[in-house]
mmCIF file of C-alpha atoms in Angstrom:
data_model
loop_
_atom_site.group_PDB
_atom_site.id
_atom_site.type_symbol
_atom_site.label_atom_id
_atom_site.label_comp_id
_atom_site.label_asym_id
_atom_site.label_seq_id
_atom_site.Cartn_x
_atom_site.Cartn_y
_atom_site.Cartn_z
ATOM 1 C CA MET A 25 204.668 -115.504 289.860
ATOM 2 C CA ALA A 26 205.652 -112.454 291.996
ATOM 3 C CA ALA A 27 209.490 -112.882 291.232
ATOM 4 C CA PHE A 28 211.856 -110.356 290.357
ATOM 5 C CA GLY A 29 213.270 -110.106 286.429
ATOM 6 C CA ARG A 30 216.799 -110.903 285.835
ATOM 7 C CA ARG A 31 219.569 -108.277 284.321
ATOM 8 C CA THR A 32 222.997 -108.907 283.121
ATOM 9 C CA VAL A 33 225.907 -108.067 285.158
ATOM 10 C CA GLY A 34 229.371 -108.657 285.629
ATOM 11 C CA LEU A 35 229.741 -111.872 287.403
ATOM 12 C CA ARG A 36 232.415 -114.039 289.184
ATOM 13 C CA ARG A 37 232.123 -117.450 290.730
ATOM 14 C CA VAL A 38 232.368 -117.794 294.588
ATOM 15 C CA GLY A 39 230.983 -119.972 297.486
ATOM 16 C CA HIS A 40 231.661 -123.511 298.545
ATOM 17 C CA PRO A 41 231.143 -126.355 296.268
ATOM 18 C CA GLY A 42 227.623 -127.114 297.351
ATOM 19 C CA HIS A 43 226.753 -123.456 297.358
ATOM 20 C CA ARG A 44 228.590 -121.929 294.533
ATOM 21 C CA THR A 45 226.949 -119.276 292.443
ATOM 22 C CA ASN A 46 227.266 -115.989 290.631
ATOM 23 C CA VAL A 47 228.036 -112.784 292.317
ATOM 24 C CA GLY A 48 227.902 -109.289 290.766
ATOM 25 C CA TYR A 49 231.052 -107.211 291.248
ATOM 26 C CA ALA A 50 228.867 -104.383 292.358
ATOM 27 C CA PRO A 51 227.934 -104.328 295.899
ATOM 28 C CA MET A 52 224.410 -105.950 296.937
ATOM 29 C CA ARG A 53 222.665 -105.915 300.072
ATOM 30 C CA LEU A 54 222.418 -109.858 300.109
ATOM 31 C CA ALA A 55 225.674 -110.798 298.926
ATOM 32 C CA ALA A 56 226.920 -112.206 302.009
ATOM 33 C CA LEU A 57 223.644 -115.113 301.241
ATOM 34 C CA VAL A 58 224.442 -114.937 297.619
ATOM 35 C CA ARG A 59 228.131 -116.256 298.572
ATOM 36 C CA GLY A 60 227.067 -118.741 301.327
ATOM 37 C CA ASP A 61 228.503 -116.640 304.278
ATOM 38 C CA TYR A 62 225.157 -117.649 306.241
ATOM 39 C CA PRO A 63 223.600 -121.012 306.270
ATOM 40 C CA PRO A 64 220.211 -121.015 304.749
ATOM 41 C CA GLY A 65 216.933 -120.395 307.172
ATOM 42 C CA VAL A 66 214.874 -117.891 308.883
ATOM 43 C CA TYR A 67 216.242 -114.293 309.797
ATOM 44 C CA ARG A 68 215.175 -111.178 310.908
ATOM 45 C CA TRP A 69 216.455 -108.326 308.210
ATOM 46 C CA ARG A 70 215.618 -104.906 309.303
ATOM 47 C CA SER A 71 216.612 -103.482 305.801
ATOM 48 C CA ARG A 72 214.087 -100.985 304.643
ATOM 49 C CA ALA A 73 215.132 -101.474 300.917
ATOM 50 C CA HIS A 74 212.432 -101.697 298.512
ATOM 51 C CA PRO A 75 211.855 -105.238 297.561
ATOM 52 C CA GLY A 76 211.976 -104.724 293.938
ATOM 53 C CA ALA A 77 215.667 -103.169 294.353
ATOM 54 C CA ILE A 78 216.698 -106.211 296.330
ATOM 55 C CA GLY A 79 214.911 -108.427 293.696
ATOM 56 C CA ARG A 80 217.052 -107.016 290.642
ATOM 57 C CA GLU A 81 220.238 -107.365 292.475
ATOM 58 C CA LEU A 82 219.548 -110.878 293.347
ATOM 59 C CA ALA A 83 218.522 -111.689 289.858
ATOM 60 C CA GLY A 84 221.734 -110.115 288.637
ATOM 61 C CA ALA A 85 223.345 -112.709 290.624
ATOM 62 C CA GLY A 86 221.341 -115.669 289.022
ATOM 63 C CA TRP A 87 219.096 -115.894 292.149
ATOM 64 C CA ALA A 88 215.233 -115.003 292.621
ATOM 65 C CA GLY A 89 213.387 -112.817 295.381
ATOM 66 C CA TYR A 90 209.967 -113.173 296.241
ATOM 67 C CA PRO A 91 207.912 -110.907 298.195
ATOM 68 C CA LEU A 92 205.180 -112.408 300.680
ATOM 69 C CA ALA A 93 202.665 -109.467 301.438
ATOM 70 C CA GLY A 94 202.012 -110.435 304.932
ATOM 71 C CA HIS A 95 199.875 -106.932 305.930
ATOM 72 C CA GLU A 96 197.050 -109.188 305.408
ATOM 73 C CA VAL A 97 198.009 -112.558 306.662
ATOM 74 C CA THR A 98 196.105 -112.941 309.940
ATOM 75 C CA ASP A 99 195.392 -116.757 309.726
ATOM 76 C CA ALA A 100 196.407 -119.773 308.297
ATOM 77 C CA ALA A 101 194.114 -119.731 305.170
ATOM 78 C CA ARG A 102 195.415 -116.572 304.010
ATOM 79 C CA PHE A 103 199.028 -117.582 304.671
ATOM 80 C CA PHE A 104 198.589 -120.666 302.066
ATOM 81 C CA ASP A 105 196.933 -118.337 299.989
ATOM 82 C CA GLU A 106 199.631 -115.792 300.102
ATOM 83 C CA CYS A 107 202.369 -118.299 299.557
ATOM 84 C CA ALA A 108 200.816 -120.254 296.705
ATOM 85 C CA SER A 109 200.546 -117.157 294.901
ATOM 86 C CA THR A 110 203.593 -115.468 295.744
ATOM 87 C CA LEU A 111 205.755 -118.904 294.860
ATOM 88 C CA ALA A 112 203.518 -119.798 291.875
ATOM 89 C CA PHE A 113 202.319 -123.210 293.526
ATOM 90 C CA PRO A 114 200.778 -125.820 291.008
ATOM 91 C CA ALA A 115 196.884 -125.325 290.831
ATOM 92 C CA TRP A 116 196.459 -129.050 292.455
ATOM 93 C CA VAL A 117 198.445 -128.157 295.710
ATOM 94 C CA GLY A 118 196.258 -128.648 298.719
ATOM 95 C CA HIS A 119 195.952 -125.741 301.314
ATOM 96 C CA ASN A 120 197.322 -127.508 304.454
ATOM 97 C CA TRP A 121 200.264 -127.577 306.344
ATOM 98 C CA GLU A 122 201.597 -130.774 304.709
ATOM 99 C CA ALA A 123 201.232 -129.483 301.367
ATOM 100 C CA LEU A 124 202.767 -126.354 302.030
ATOM 101 C CA ALA A 125 205.775 -128.025 303.421
ATOM 102 C CA ASP A 126 206.217 -130.145 300.625
ATOM 103 C CA CYS A 127 205.961 -127.399 297.972
ATOM 104 C CA LEU A 128 208.340 -125.310 299.805
ATOM 105 C CA ALA A 129 210.707 -128.207 299.906
ATOM 106 C CA ASP A 130 210.682 -128.855 296.105
ATOM 107 C CA LEU A 131 210.165 -125.308 294.220
ATOM 108 C CA SER A 132 211.576 -126.952 291.167
ATOM 109 C CA TRP A 133 209.114 -125.127 289.294
ATOM 110 C CA LEU A 134 211.131 -122.106 290.013
ATOM 111 C CA PRO A 135 214.218 -120.896 288.267
ATOM 112 C CA GLY A 136 217.433 -119.681 290.010
ATOM 113 C CA ASN A 137 220.315 -120.884 291.947
ATOM 114 C CA GLY A 138 218.927 -119.868 295.459
ATOM 115 C CA HIS A 139 215.449 -118.413 296.607
ATOM 116 C CA VAL A 140 215.014 -115.524 299.034
ATOM 117 C CA LEU A 141 211.254 -115.080 300.402
ATOM 118 C CA PHE A 142 210.786 -111.794 302.060
ATOM 119 C CA TRP A 143 208.004 -111.914 304.366
ATOM 120 C CA GLU A 144 207.012 -108.356 304.971
ATOM 121 C CA GLN A 145 205.067 -107.223 307.897
ATOM 122 C CA TYR A 146 205.242 -111.079 309.463
ATOM 123 C CA GLY A 147 204.081 -109.840 312.871
ATOM 124 C CA ARG A 148 200.506 -109.585 311.448
ATOM 125 C CA LEU A 149 200.025 -113.517 311.669
ATOM 126 C CA ALA A 150 201.932 -113.692 314.938
ATOM 127 C CA ALA A 151 198.917 -111.213 316.576
ATOM 128 C CA GLY A 152 196.117 -112.646 314.691
ATOM 129 C CA ASP A 153 197.054 -116.415 315.161
ATOM 130 C CA LEU A 154 199.525 -117.594 317.412
ATOM 131 C CA LYS A 155 198.831 -121.267 316.464
ATOM 132 C CA ALA A 156 199.149 -120.763 312.862
ATOM 133 C CA TRP A 157 202.200 -118.627 313.351
ATOM 134 C CA ARG A 158 203.950 -121.579 315.144
ATOM 135 C CA ARG A 159 203.125 -123.864 312.351
ATOM 136 C CA ALA A 160 204.065 -121.525 309.688
ATOM 137 C CA TYR A 161 207.555 -120.958 311.430
ATOM 138 C CA GLU A 162 207.989 -124.965 311.948
ATOM 139 C CA THR A 163 206.902 -125.833 308.712
ATOM 140 C CA VAL A 164 209.496 -123.165 306.844
ATOM 141 C CA GLU A 165 212.187 -124.198 309.192
ATOM 142 C CA SER A 166 211.542 -128.028 308.115
ATOM 143 C CA ALA A 167 211.503 -127.067 304.250
ATOM 144 C CA VAL A 168 214.882 -125.468 304.651
ATOM 145 C CA ALA A 169 216.123 -128.159 306.674
ATOM 146 C CA ALA A 170 214.660 -130.623 303.805
ATOM 147 C CA ARG A 171 216.387 -128.375 301.062
ATOM 148 C CA ILE A 172 219.934 -128.587 303.033
ATOM 149 C CA ARG A 173 219.951 -132.409 303.109
ATOM 150 C CA TYR A 174 218.612 -132.983 298.943
ATOM 151 C CA ALA A 175 220.974 -130.409 298.125
ATOM 152 C CA ALA A 176 218.398 -128.006 296.424
ATOM 153 C CA PRO A 177 218.900 -124.455 295.824
ATOM 154 C CA PRO A 178 218.970 -122.605 299.284
ATOM 155 C CA LEU A 179 216.318 -121.329 300.571
ATOM 156 C CA TYR A 180 216.535 -118.181 302.872
ATOM 157 C CA VAL A 181 213.317 -116.285 304.198
ATOM 158 C CA LEU A 182 214.016 -112.980 305.896
ATOM 159 C CA LEU A 183 211.186 -111.575 308.201
ATOM 160 C CA ARG A 184 210.472 -108.102 307.377
ATOM 161 C CA GLY A 185 208.789 -105.478 309.643
ATOM 162 C CA THR A 186 207.604 -105.627 313.259
ATOM 163 C CA GLY A 187 207.169 -108.879 315.218
ATOM 164 C CA PRO A 188 208.164 -111.497 317.543
ATOM 165 C CA ASP A 189 211.918 -111.556 317.811
ATOM 166 C CA ALA A 190 212.163 -115.346 319.556
ATOM 167 C CA SER A 191 210.796 -118.464 317.448
ATOM 168 C CA PRO A 192 207.718 -119.837 318.449
ATOM 169 C CA VAL A 193 208.733 -123.121 318.116
ATOM 170 C CA ASP A 194 212.094 -123.418 320.772
ATOM 171 C CA GLY A 195 211.722 -120.008 321.975
ATOM 172 C CA LYS A 196 215.503 -119.010 320.739
ATOM 173 C CA PRO A 197 216.276 -115.573 319.472
ATOM 174 C CA ILE A 198 215.274 -115.337 315.478
ATOM 175 C CA PRO A 199 218.935 -114.823 314.265
ATOM 176 C CA VAL A 200 219.180 -111.099 312.836
ATOM 177 C CA LEU A 201 220.651 -110.601 309.352
ATOM 178 C CA PRO A 202 222.891 -107.204 309.082
ATOM 179 C CA ALA A 203 220.763 -104.695 307.198
ATOM 180 C CA ALA A 204 223.511 -102.785 305.803
ATOM 181 C CA PRO A 205 224.978 -103.392 302.250
ATOM 182 C CA PRO A 206 228.548 -104.615 302.206
ATOM 183 C CA SER A 207 229.789 -101.302 301.173
ATOM 184 C CA THR A 208 228.883 -99.532 304.112
ATOM 185 C CA ARG A 209 229.999 -101.976 306.711
ATOM 186 C CA ALA A 210 233.225 -102.927 307.824
ATOM 187 C CA ALA A 211 235.483 -105.452 305.987
ATOM 188 C CA ALA A 212 235.026 -107.762 308.990
ATOM 189 C CA SER A 213 233.601 -111.329 308.568
ATOM 190 C CA PRO A 214 229.684 -111.657 309.208
ATOM 191 C CA ALA A 215 228.834 -112.487 312.731
ATOM 192 C CA ARG A 216 228.785 -116.292 313.616
ATOM 193 C CA VAL A 217 225.327 -116.949 313.854
ATOM 194 C CA THR A 218 223.083 -120.427 313.599
ATOM 195 C CA ALA A 219 220.283 -119.771 311.340
ATOM 196 C CA SER A 220 216.653 -121.110 312.353
ATOM 197 C CA GLY A 221 215.993 -123.980 310.358
ATOM 198 C CA SER A 222 219.725 -124.304 309.496
ATOM 199 C CA VAL A 223 220.260 -127.773 311.353
ATOM 200 C CA GLY A 224 223.264 -126.325 312.953
ATOM 201 C CA SER A 225 225.322 -124.950 310.040
ATOM 202 C CA ARG A 226 227.609 -122.269 310.484
ATOM 203 C CA PRO A 227 228.415 -119.379 308.503
ATOM 204 C CA ARG A 228 231.959 -119.218 306.453
ATOM 205 C CA ARG A 229 234.255 -116.594 306.918
ATOM 206 C CA ALA A 230 234.254 -113.928 304.277
ATOM 207 C CA ARG A 231 237.130 -114.229 301.379
#
């Protein structure tokens, strides 16, 4: 399993009742996700931070991060393989879109109060197989929405690297998550965006 290890930091309890978790006192790049400022969904994230460093920050808050190496994902079969390897799917899971949707909506075998999938170089799939790119995006959106309905730990999918800036499903812009960590940004509340796959949820105002 490609999750990052855990570490101990000073913690405080934050977030709304359905998405309440621990957040380290030290600034972290994805603190806004852990706090629940942005609804679960698919986002573009332009940060160049190393996935290992981000994963350690998430682990300190009781979350888990998973780097999906997309540089070789150019078709559906390779996408299935990479997801299965990255997220430690059970061996009996089939390599098809329906099985992928079921697994992403479940993830009960993975520890953590929340999950962040870093899809690196996501544009490779879009360039190699447009149909597979659309199905992959649609499947991820569906799984995120299912997890919201069943109050499962939140799932965020962060698209990194060069790739399409519009959803292949409805053509709407893929929302962008600010790349700068909280310590380098103004103390204003996060932009009011609707995540792709968030079934219309809106982010909370930062406290």
